[in-house]
Structure formats: C-alpha cells, structure tokens
Short mmCIF file of C-alpha atoms in Angstrom, two decimals:
data_model
loop_
_atom_site.label_atom_id
_atom_site.label_comp_id
_atom_site.label_asym_id
_atom_site.label_seq_id
_atom_site.Cartn_x
_atom_site.Cartn_y
_atom_site.Cartn_z
CA MET A 1 -13.76 11.45 -22.49
CA SER A 2 -15.05 8.64 -20.05
CA GLU A 3 -17.45 9.39 -17.27
CA LEU A 4 -16.73 10.10 -13.66
CA THR A 5 -16.68 7.28 -11.55
CA SER A 6 -18.30 7.42 -8.04
CA LEU A 7 -18.58 5.63 -4.65
CA LEU A 8 -20.64 6.01 -1.91
CA ILE A 9 -19.50 3.95 1.88
CA ARG A 10 -22.56 3.63 3.67
CA ARG A 11 -22.86 3.65 7.19
CA ALA A 12 -19.43 3.49 8.51
CA GLN A 13 -17.96 4.07 11.76
CA THR A 14 -15.68 7.16 10.33
CA ILE A 15 -12.51 8.55 12.10
CA LEU A 16 -13.21 12.50 11.06
CA PRO A 17 -10.65 14.95 11.22
CA ASN A 18 -11.08 16.31 14.81
CA GLY A 19 -10.47 12.47 15.85
CA GLU A 20 -13.70 11.86 16.78
CA LEU A 21 -15.03 8.02 15.38
CA MET A 22 -19.12 8.79 14.26
CA ILE A 23 -21.20 6.85 11.43
CA ARG A 24 -21.20 8.42 8.17
CA ASP A 25 -21.72 8.11 4.49
CA VAL A 26 -18.98 9.02 2.51
CA LEU A 27 -19.25 9.60 -1.62
CA THR A 28 -15.95 10.23 -3.83
CA ARG A 29 -16.02 11.29 -7.23
CA ASP A 30 -13.39 10.20 -9.56
CA ARG A 31 -10.08 10.49 -7.01
CA THR A 32 -11.56 13.07 -4.54
CA ILE A 33 -14.05 12.78 -1.78
CA VAL A 34 -17.20 15.03 -2.19
CA GLU A 35 -19.20 14.74 0.60
CA VAL A 36 -19.12 13.14 4.05
CA ALA A 37 -22.20 13.53 5.87
CA PRO A 38 -24.81 11.53 8.70
CA GLU A 39 -26.66 10.31 5.29
CA ILE A 40 -26.40 11.16 1.75
CA SER A 41 -29.39 10.15 -0.09
CA ASN A 42 -29.48 11.99 -3.25
CA ALA A 43 -25.92 10.46 -4.77
CA THR A 44 -26.43 7.97 -7.79
CA PRO A 45 -23.06 6.02 -7.61
CA THR A 46 -21.87 3.81 -9.57
CA LYS A 47 -20.47 1.50 -6.94
CA GLU A 48 -22.01 1.50 -3.33
CA ILE A 49 -20.49 -0.26 -0.23
CA ASP A 50 -22.74 -1.09 3.09
CA ALA A 51 -19.55 -0.33 5.63
CA GLN A 52 -22.40 -1.36 8.50
CA GLY A 53 -19.90 -2.64 11.83
CA LEU A 54 -16.72 -1.64 9.50
CA THR A 55 -13.92 1.62 10.55
CA LEU A 56 -13.00 3.97 7.49
CA LEU A 57 -9.69 5.83 8.39
CA PRO A 58 -7.76 7.17 5.98
CA GLY A 59 -5.39 5.05 4.43
CA VAL A 60 -1.78 4.55 5.30
CA ILE A 61 1.38 6.20 4.01
CA ASP A 62 4.25 4.07 4.89
CA PRO A 63 6.96 6.46 4.88
CA GLN A 64 9.90 3.92 4.86
CA VAL A 65 9.90 0.71 2.73
CA HIS A 66 12.48 -0.70 0.83
CA PHE A 67 11.32 -2.62 -2.08
CA ARG A 68 14.00 -4.04 -3.66
CA GLU A 69 13.26 -2.96 -7.36
CA PRO A 70 15.55 -2.74 -9.80
CA GLY A 71 18.30 -4.81 -9.20
CA LEU A 72 16.88 -7.30 -6.17
CA GLU A 73 13.61 -8.42 -7.55
CA HIS A 74 14.20 -11.89 -6.65
CA LYS A 75 13.80 -10.20 -2.80
CA GLU A 76 10.37 -8.55 -3.52
CA ASP A 77 9.19 -6.17 -6.46
CA LEU A 78 6.95 -2.87 -6.80
CA PHE A 79 4.39 -5.56 -8.18
CA THR A 80 4.27 -8.03 -5.43
CA ALA A 81 5.12 -4.97 -2.37
CA SER A 82 2.26 -2.61 -3.57
CA CYS A 83 -0.07 -5.46 -3.57
CA ALA A 84 1.08 -6.50 0.12
CA CYS A 85 -0.10 -3.05 0.67
CA ALA A 86 -3.04 -2.84 -0.60
CA LYS A 87 -3.82 -5.78 1.90
CA GLY A 88 -2.41 -3.90 4.46
CA GLY A 89 -4.06 -0.59 4.32
CA VAL A 90 -1.20 1.34 3.10
CA THR A 91 -2.41 3.63 -0.28
CA SER A 92 0.69 5.66 -0.42
CA PHE A 93 4.45 4.69 0.34
CA LEU A 94 8.07 6.72 0.24
CA GLU A 95 11.13 3.70 -1.20
CA MET A 96 14.58 3.97 -0.40
CA PRO A 97 17.47 4.51 -2.87
CA ASN A 98 19.57 1.44 -1.81
CA THR A 99 18.39 -0.53 -4.88
CA ARG A 100 20.67 -2.05 -7.88
CA PRO A 101 21.14 0.70 -9.45
CA LEU A 102 21.70 3.06 -6.43
CA THR A 103 18.63 5.87 -6.78
CA THR A 104 21.28 8.74 -6.33
CA THR A 105 20.43 10.31 -10.06
CA GLN A 106 17.54 11.91 -11.65
CA GLN A 107 18.42 8.89 -14.40
CA ALA A 108 17.94 6.17 -12.06
CA LEU A 109 14.57 8.04 -10.38
CA ASP A 110 13.10 8.07 -13.44
CA ASP A 111 13.41 4.89 -14.06
CA LYS A 112 11.69 3.85 -10.66
CA LEU A 113 8.71 6.43 -11.50
CA GLN A 114 8.41 4.70 -14.51
CA ARG A 115 8.18 1.18 -13.43
CA ALA A 116 5.93 2.26 -10.69
CA ALA A 117 3.59 3.65 -13.44
CA GLN A 118 3.37 0.25 -14.90
CA LYS A 119 3.13 -1.94 -11.87
CA CYS A 120 2.22 -0.23 -8.75
CA VAL A 121 -1.49 -0.72 -7.47
CA VAL A 122 -0.82 2.13 -5.00
CA ASN A 123 0.30 5.53 -4.73
CA TYR A 124 4.49 6.36 -4.85
CA GLY A 125 7.45 8.34 -3.97
CA PHE A 126 11.16 7.71 -4.09
CA PHE A 127 14.15 8.97 -1.81
CA ILE A 128 16.93 9.98 -3.75
CA GLY A 129 20.46 8.97 -1.90
CA ALA A 130 23.25 10.62 -0.50
CA THR A 131 26.77 9.88 -1.79
CA PRO A 132 30.12 11.16 -0.14
CA GLU A 133 30.73 12.42 -3.99
CA ASP A 134 28.22 14.53 -3.15
CA LEU A 135 26.16 14.26 -6.56
CA PRO A 136 24.44 17.52 -7.94
CA ASP A 137 21.35 15.80 -8.93
CA LEU A 138 21.00 15.46 -4.90
CA LEU A 139 19.48 19.24 -4.94
CA LEU A 140 17.82 19.00 -8.34
CA ALA A 141 16.21 15.28 -8.94
CA LYS A 142 12.42 15.69 -8.40
CA PRO A 143 9.65 14.30 -7.48
CA THR A 144 11.33 13.35 -4.57
CA PRO A 145 10.09 12.99 -0.54
CA GLY A 146 13.72 13.80 0.44
CA ILE A 147 17.56 13.34 0.40
CA LYS A 148 18.48 9.45 2.39
CA ILE A 149 21.59 9.27 4.12
CA PHE A 150 23.25 6.34 5.56
CA MET A 151 25.40 7.56 8.42
CA GLY A 152 25.87 3.39 9.18
CA SER A 153 25.10 0.30 8.56
CA MET A 154 25.22 0.39 4.63
CA HIS A 155 28.37 -0.45 2.26
CA GLY A 156 29.80 1.22 -0.77
CA GLN A 157 28.94 4.64 -1.90
CA LEU A 158 25.62 5.37 0.32
CA LEU A 159 27.39 5.25 3.50
CA VAL A 160 28.47 8.49 4.41
CA ASP A 161 29.60 7.74 7.99
CA THR A 162 32.15 10.59 8.73
CA GLU A 163 30.74 14.61 9.72
CA THR A 164 33.27 15.79 6.81
CA ALA A 165 31.25 13.97 4.48
CA LEU A 166 28.06 15.05 6.16
CA GLU A 167 28.66 18.38 6.65
CA PRO A 168 28.18 19.60 2.75
CA ILE A 169 25.28 17.72 2.15
CA PHE A 170 23.52 19.76 5.36
CA ALA A 171 25.14 22.96 4.26
CA GLN A 172 23.19 23.01 0.59
CA GLY A 173 19.81 23.63 -0.09
CA SER A 174 16.65 23.12 2.19
CA ARG A 175 15.76 20.02 1.28
CA LEU A 176 14.25 17.42 3.63
CA ILE A 177 17.08 14.85 5.16
CA ALA A 178 16.39 11.69 6.54
CA VAL A 179 18.48 9.59 8.43
CA HIS A 180 19.71 6.35 9.40
CA ALA A 181 21.33 7.35 12.37
CA GLU A 182 23.93 4.82 13.35
CA ASP A 183 27.36 5.42 14.15
CA GLN A 184 29.64 3.07 11.51
CA ALA A 185 32.92 3.74 13.26
CA ARG A 186 31.44 2.35 16.49
CA ILE A 187 29.97 -0.65 14.75
CA ASN A 188 33.10 -1.24 13.32
CA THR A 189 35.16 -1.68 16.54
CA ARG A 190 32.38 -3.70 18.08
CA ARG A 191 32.47 -6.14 15.09
CA GLN A 192 36.02 -7.09 15.71
CA GLU A 193 35.18 -7.63 19.66
CA PHE A 194 32.30 -9.75 18.77
CA ALA A 195 34.06 -11.46 15.69
CA GLY A 196 33.05 -14.90 15.86
CA ILE A 197 30.42 -15.67 17.71
CA HIS A 198 27.47 -16.61 15.51
CA ASP A 199 24.48 -16.54 17.67
CA VAL A 200 22.48 -13.63 16.02
CA ALA A 201 21.08 -12.45 19.63
CA VAL A 202 25.17 -10.70 19.28
CA HIS A 203 23.95 -8.14 16.78
CA SER A 204 21.87 -5.78 19.15
CA GLN A 205 25.26 -5.78 21.34
CA ILE A 206 27.40 -4.96 18.31
CA GLN A 207 24.79 -2.39 16.86
CA ASP A 208 24.18 -1.26 20.51
CA ASN A 209 22.19 1.79 21.63
CA LEU A 210 25.35 3.99 21.96
CA ALA A 211 25.73 3.35 18.25
CA ALA A 212 22.22 4.45 17.44
CA LEU A 213 22.89 7.93 20.06
CA LEU A 214 25.91 8.84 18.69
CA ALA A 215 24.73 9.18 14.93
CA THR A 216 21.73 10.80 16.11
CA LYS A 217 23.33 14.18 17.99
CA LEU A 218 25.67 14.00 14.84
CA ALA A 219 22.49 14.57 12.67
CA LEU A 220 20.62 16.63 15.06
CA LYS A 221 24.56 18.85 15.41
CA LEU A 222 24.60 19.70 11.97
CA SER A 223 20.67 20.02 11.45
CA ARG A 224 20.88 22.80 14.05
CA LYS A 225 23.74 24.52 12.57
CA TYR A 226 22.17 24.88 8.87
CA GLN A 227 18.24 25.07 10.62
CA ARG A 228 18.16 21.97 8.12
CA ARG A 229 14.78 20.46 8.01
CA LEU A 230 15.82 16.73 9.39
CA HIS A 231 13.79 13.39 9.78
CA ILE A 232 15.03 10.40 12.03
CA LEU A 233 14.50 7.23 10.62
CA HIS A 234 13.42 3.60 12.39
CA MET A 235 14.23 5.87 15.71
CA SER A 236 15.15 2.53 18.19
CA THR A 237 16.34 3.80 21.61
CA ALA A 238 15.20 4.77 24.73
CA GLU A 239 18.24 7.21 24.73
CA GLU A 240 17.56 8.93 21.27
CA ALA A 241 13.77 9.59 22.60
CA GLU A 242 15.13 11.16 25.73
CA LEU A 243 17.60 13.38 23.81
CA LEU A 244 14.20 14.68 21.67
CA ARG A 245 12.53 14.86 24.72
CA GLU A 246 15.14 17.28 26.30
CA ASP A 247 15.47 19.58 22.98
CA LYS A 248 13.58 18.48 19.79
CA PRO A 249 13.89 21.70 17.04
CA SER A 250 10.54 22.81 15.60
CA TRP A 251 11.81 21.54 12.28
CA VAL A 252 13.31 17.86 13.18
CA THR A 253 10.57 14.76 12.95
CA ALA A 254 11.04 11.46 14.34
CA GLU A 255 9.37 8.16 13.36
CA VAL A 256 9.55 4.45 15.01
CA THR A 257 8.41 1.23 13.62
CA PRO A 258 5.58 -1.53 14.87
CA GLN A 259 8.68 -4.24 15.59
CA HIS A 260 10.99 -1.61 17.67
CA LEU A 261 7.30 -1.02 19.81
CA TRP A 262 6.18 -4.76 19.91
CA LEU A 263 9.76 -7.15 19.61
CA ASN A 264 12.89 -6.59 21.74
CA THR A 265 15.57 -9.34 22.11
CA SER A 266 13.89 -11.98 23.65
CA ALA A 267 12.68 -12.44 19.85
CA TYR A 268 16.04 -14.00 18.76
CA GLU A 269 15.11 -17.26 20.50
CA LYS A 270 12.03 -17.63 18.93
CA ILE A 271 12.95 -16.55 15.49
CA GLY A 272 16.21 -16.65 15.12
CA THR A 273 17.45 -14.16 12.04
CA LEU A 274 14.08 -13.46 11.18
CA ALA A 275 14.49 -10.63 14.05
CA GLN A 276 17.60 -9.52 12.60
CA MET A 277 17.44 -5.82 11.52
CA ASN A 278 19.31 -2.88 11.42
CA PRO A 279 18.91 -0.83 13.84
CA PRO A 280 18.41 -3.83 15.76
CA LEU A 281 15.77 -5.12 18.34
CA ARG A 282 16.26 -3.55 22.09
CA SER A 283 15.37 -4.54 25.33
CA PRO A 284 11.76 -4.02 27.15
CA HIS A 285 12.56 -0.62 28.62
CA ASP A 286 13.58 0.66 25.42
CA ASN A 287 9.90 -0.53 23.42
CA GLU A 288 8.08 1.07 26.81
CA VAL A 289 10.36 4.05 26.28
CA LEU A 290 9.09 4.23 22.66
CA TRP A 291 5.58 3.97 23.28
CA GLN A 292 5.87 7.05 25.46
CA ALA A 293 7.51 8.92 23.31
CA LEU A 294 4.91 8.21 20.46
CA ARG A 295 1.86 9.00 22.91
CA ASP A 296 3.81 12.40 23.43
CA GLY A 297 4.40 13.37 20.53
CA ILE A 298 8.22 13.26 20.88
CA ILE A 299 8.46 10.25 17.97
CA ASP A 300 5.76 12.11 15.30
CA PHE A 301 4.55 9.14 13.39
CA ILE A 302 4.90 5.15 12.69
CA ALA A 303 6.89 3.92 9.38
CA THR A 304 7.58 -0.02 8.34
CA ASP A 305 11.12 -0.22 7.16
CA HIS A 306 9.55 -3.09 4.88
CA ALA A 307 12.62 -4.70 4.30
CA PRO A 308 12.57 -8.05 3.11
CA HIS A 309 15.00 -11.28 1.95
CA THR A 310 13.97 -14.63 1.07
CA LEU A 311 14.02 -17.14 3.51
CA GLU A 312 17.25 -19.00 2.06
CA GLU A 313 19.03 -15.92 3.04
CA LYS A 314 17.73 -15.63 6.22
CA ALA A 315 18.40 -19.06 7.17
CA GLN A 316 22.11 -18.11 6.24
CA GLN A 317 24.67 -18.19 9.88
CA TYR A 318 24.62 -14.67 11.46
CA PRO A 319 27.04 -12.00 10.30
CA ASN A 320 25.88 -13.72 6.93
CA SER A 321 22.42 -13.66 7.50
CA PRO A 322 20.89 -10.47 6.01
CA SER A 323 18.96 -7.34 8.63
CA GLY A 324 15.63 -6.64 7.34
CA MET A 325 11.91 -7.86 8.21
CA PRO A 326 8.98 -7.17 5.88
CA GLY A 327 5.90 -5.20 7.52
CA VAL A 328 3.77 -3.40 5.17
CA GLU A 329 0.53 -6.11 5.60
CA THR A 330 0.77 -6.42 9.78
CA SER A 331 1.69 -2.63 10.48
CA LEU A 332 -2.39 -0.90 10.49
CA PRO A 333 -2.83 -4.33 12.37
CA LEU A 334 -0.77 -4.22 14.88
CA MET A 335 -1.21 -0.39 15.98
CA LEU A 336 -5.10 -1.51 15.52
CA THR A 337 -4.68 -4.19 18.09
CA GLY A 338 -2.82 -1.70 20.35
CA ALA A 339 -5.52 0.60 20.42
CA MET A 340 -7.81 -2.03 21.65
CA GLN A 341 -5.61 -2.66 23.97
CA GLY A 342 -5.43 0.92 25.35
CA LYS A 343 -1.90 1.40 24.16
CA CYS A 344 -2.96 4.07 22.32
CA THR A 345 -6.15 5.45 20.37
CA VAL A 346 -7.53 4.80 16.98
CA ALA A 347 -7.48 8.84 16.08
CA GLN A 348 -3.60 8.57 17.49
CA VAL A 349 -3.25 5.35 14.95
CA VAL A 350 -4.60 7.37 12.18
CA ASN A 351 -2.55 10.62 13.31
CA TRP A 352 0.94 8.53 13.37
CA MET A 353 -0.18 6.33 10.09
CA SER A 354 -1.70 8.98 8.13
CA THR A 355 -2.45 12.48 8.90
CA ALA A 356 1.24 13.10 10.41
CA VAL A 357 3.34 12.01 7.58
CA ALA A 358 1.41 13.77 5.08
CA LYS A 359 2.03 16.83 6.91
CA ALA A 360 5.53 16.13 7.37
CA TYR A 361 6.21 15.33 4.06
CA GLY A 362 4.10 18.13 2.85
CA ILE A 363 2.27 15.75 0.54
CA PRO A 364 -1.17 17.56 -0.24
CA ASN A 365 -4.78 16.22 0.06
CA LYS A 366 -3.87 13.06 2.01
CA GLY A 367 -4.50 11.60 5.46
CA VAL A 368 -7.43 12.94 6.45
CA ILE A 369 -11.40 12.16 5.61
CA ALA A 370 -12.79 15.33 4.42
CA ARG A 371 -14.60 16.91 1.52
CA GLY A 372 -11.88 17.97 -1.05
CA TYR A 373 -9.26 15.45 -0.06
CA ASP A 374 -8.24 12.37 -2.17
CA ALA A 375 -9.96 9.44 -1.89
CA ASP A 376 -7.32 6.92 -0.11
CA LEU A 377 -9.43 5.24 2.25
CA VAL A 378 -9.50 1.58 4.22
CA LEU A 379 -12.42 -0.16 5.75
CA VAL A 380 -10.67 -1.94 8.85
CA ASP A 381 -12.94 -4.51 11.25
CA LEU A 382 -12.00 -3.96 14.66
CA ASN A 383 -14.62 -6.74 16.09
CA THR A 384 -12.37 -9.17 14.67
CA TYR A 385 -9.12 -11.06 15.27
CA ARG A 386 -7.25 -13.02 12.89
CA PRO A 387 -3.80 -14.55 13.50
CA VAL A 388 -0.92 -13.25 11.18
CA LEU A 389 -0.66 -16.65 8.75
CA ARG A 390 2.64 -16.96 6.46
CA GLU A 391 0.43 -18.95 3.55
CA GLU A 392 -1.90 -15.63 3.46
CA LEU A 393 1.10 -12.94 2.62
CA LEU A 394 1.19 -11.25 -0.85
CA THR A 395 4.97 -10.11 0.21
CA LYS A 396 7.18 -11.73 -2.22
CA CYS A 397 9.21 -13.26 0.58
CA ARG A 398 6.06 -14.59 2.69
CA TRP A 399 7.20 -14.43 5.98
CA SER A 400 6.71 -11.89 9.26
CA PRO A 401 8.10 -11.97 12.37
CA PHE A 402 4.54 -11.24 13.83
CA GLU A 403 3.77 -15.24 12.28
CA GLY A 404 0.70 -16.67 14.27
CA TRP A 405 0.17 -13.13 16.27
CA ASN A 406 -3.91 -12.63 16.51
CA LEU A 407 -4.67 -8.94 15.69
CA THR A 408 -7.48 -6.96 14.74
CA GLY A 409 -7.71 -4.29 12.33
CA TRP A 410 -7.46 -6.00 9.62
CA ALA A 411 -8.23 -4.14 6.06
CA VAL A 412 -11.83 -5.61 4.47
CA THR A 413 -11.54 -3.00 1.60
CA THR A 414 -8.68 -0.73 0.70
CA ILE A 415 -9.12 2.39 -1.77
CA VAL A 416 -6.55 4.27 -3.77
CA GLY A 417 -8.18 7.30 -5.70
CA GLY A 418 -11.52 6.24 -5.54
CA GLN A 419 -10.96 2.91 -7.25
CA ILE A 420 -11.21 -0.58 -4.63
CA VAL A 421 -7.59 -1.98 -4.96
CA TYR A 422 -8.75 -4.32 -2.61
CA ASP A 423 -11.67 -6.27 -1.15
CA LYS A 424 -12.39 -9.55 0.94
CA GLY A 425 -8.78 -11.22 0.01
CA LYS A 426 -8.59 -10.10 -3.44
CA VAL A 427 -6.61 -7.86 -5.22
CA ASN A 428 -7.58 -5.80 -8.34
CA THR A 429 -4.10 -5.87 -10.22
CA GLU A 430 -5.99 -2.98 -13.04
CA VAL A 431 -5.99 -0.25 -10.64
CA ARG A 432 -2.46 1.87 -10.49
CA GLY A 433 -1.17 4.99 -7.91
CA GLN A 434 -0.11 7.54 -8.71
CA ALA A 435 3.31 9.66 -8.50
CA LEU A 436 3.12 11.75 -4.96
CA THR A 437 4.46 15.20 -4.94
CA PHE A 438 6.02 17.02 -1.97
CA GLY A 439 5.80 20.51 -0.50
#
C-alpha cells in the first residue's frame, strides 16, 4: 500500500467557516483536511507551500458548464475544460446533457463518467436531460445532481416547452429539477417579428425579459403544485429577481452568471457575437438588480454556463452565430475583483461559488475549509492585477468575452483532493479528480 501524501500550506490568509479571514496553517492528508490552526509545528508533510501574502479559499464548484464531450470536441473536451477549470480555481463542475449523444440514459451518463475518470484533472458530475418522452432513466440514473430541463433555446429532443410535457416531470419522483427558463413560444413569435435583421444586438430583443419571466413563472407554478425541488439556472432579468423576492419557496434556489452581472447589451458594440448567449445579456438596470438580489440571498449562487464555440463559428452572421461563451477561467477573478471594488465581500464570493453550491446539491464535505472536509482548495493573489489575455487561456476555444479586463484574485495554486493540480501557470496533467456524489 502506498504512503499517504500530505500537504502543509503555511501562513495563508484563510477564509474560515464563519466567514472571517485569518492567518492559518492548513494540513491535508491524502484527500482530506486534517488540521487548521494558527501554527502547525509538529507535522512532517510530503510537500509544503509558503503561502504568505496569498489568500486560501475552498475550491470553486461550478454548477453549470457545457464541456462538449462527447460529440462536439472541436469546441472543447473534458481534458481541456478541466485544465481551464484548474487554472480558474474551479475544483469541481456539474456538466449539462446537451452533448452528442444526449445524456438522457444511464448508458450515456456512464460513458461520460468513464471519460471523465480518464481525462478530468478536477472533480465532476453530470446532469441527466429531460425529454418530452419522459424516459425511465430520468428518475433512476445515478449519480447525478439532478434533471436538466430546457424550456426554451433548444432544438430537438431536449426541448420540453409546454406545460403538458413539463407537468409529468415535476409530478414524478423527488430529484432536483434545474430549468433553463425561456418561453419558446414567445421566442418563436419574436423571431418572426425580427426576421431578416442581422445585427446581433437584436438577440436580446427576440429572447427578451418577458420570455424569461413567463418560463420562470411556469416552473415556479409547477414546483409549488408538487412541492418539487427547483433550481433556476442563469437568472438574467430584474423581473425574475423581483418575482423571487416577493415569494420564493424554501425549496427553490437560483443562480446568476458573472456575465449577467458584469456585461450588458452595450457589449454587442464592443465584441459582437462573442457577447451572444442564452439567455441573452440584458440592460445595466438588470445588472444592478441581479447584484442586489445576489447580495440579499434572493439569488443563491454563481455558475458560469461555460459554453464554448470556436472563433470561426462565432464569426458567422447573426442569427447563424451560435450562443454561448467560455467562463471557468475568469469567474473567480471577476467575483474577487468585485469584492475588491466593494460590490461584495470575499466571504460572500466563497459562499456563492463554493459553500452554497455544495449545500444546494447535497455534495458532502466540500465548500468549507475545516477539518474533515475534502482538500479542494485554491490559493489566490488579491494584491496583483493582471489582464485577461487570449494567449494565456486553456479553454480550447481560446477566447473570452472579458479579454483585456484587468482582474485580481487569479489562482496561484489549485489543489484537488490534496494534490496540486495547478501551480504558477502550469497544470499537473497527472492529477485526476473524482466523481461527485449528491445527497
């Protein structure tokens, strides 16, 4: 039997479970945190890191990504995406079912899990996708964080866009349901109204705030009817945030992406189709209301909706240009830059990007720096600002909507299961993450 590896991180400004930042030593053994103390003097670790001047946070859990494997590996694959995660301080991800083949069966889920075990340098979990046919594996397939429903912005089998088709999914079982809430009927009507317009900015008018609000209202209605655990993915509008502020059942959670907090419709002029995503970017007013809802706990956490396309694909004329943008490498620096600007605190960022995600999905022993928790950690530098540079990105698509933005809080060292997976610009491609489990 091989010896257990141990790692001692010394003198890091460490975020404690109560949200305080204190100088601490942290000792890990095998995959677990075994001690957190002002000073650990009696340990003989296999490796030691002097983290003076750096801040130690729980690794980010990104609960919504599209990593494109299998079937669309020219955009991204599980290896490239997980390397990008490591660089961004993301130690675990939950991936969506719109791959080829679709993840709608136990067989397809098993295939993804096997691929991830071979390729992923961080931890992983995969959603099961709902279809109008209501396949049996929707309730039985495991392990999975939940059922993903595309109420809009989708073609083919994964589009479940009528109340008649949605109701049986909400009525059966108790598994968490995560919805992409856009009203497809309204989108179809608006597409006809705006047909022939090639300015990408019209995307935000076609898939407007009302399209999002109508779908979120329907999901909430069905969730209430069946007391069904519901999660609203990438909430994008002020109207949805206010709806939840008025009446949010205790079993409902919601997330927002950094792009819906930081970008708005003015981005179309600057970066064109690179700003195109579903649901679309909104107004500066929506940005402000979403920030406030996040600070107030109306929105529970952050997800990137990392959805890469090649620059060649993005260069197509609207509406042929695909929707989606990468995000796992920039999400933590963006949010920590917000904390440095006074938009929020570092403790809030940790809650939104780690602790609250683990709680919402019942992922055990993650999201907190404390004895007995998994040693998924990230050391960040809050004293240095660096721009987002295309040539430094590890995502296969090699672009970012935040290119040129000057950010702080970049990962210096990322640790997955007690192993250093990223350090000072280099990924240790020998490290492998583990399949996540869900309560």
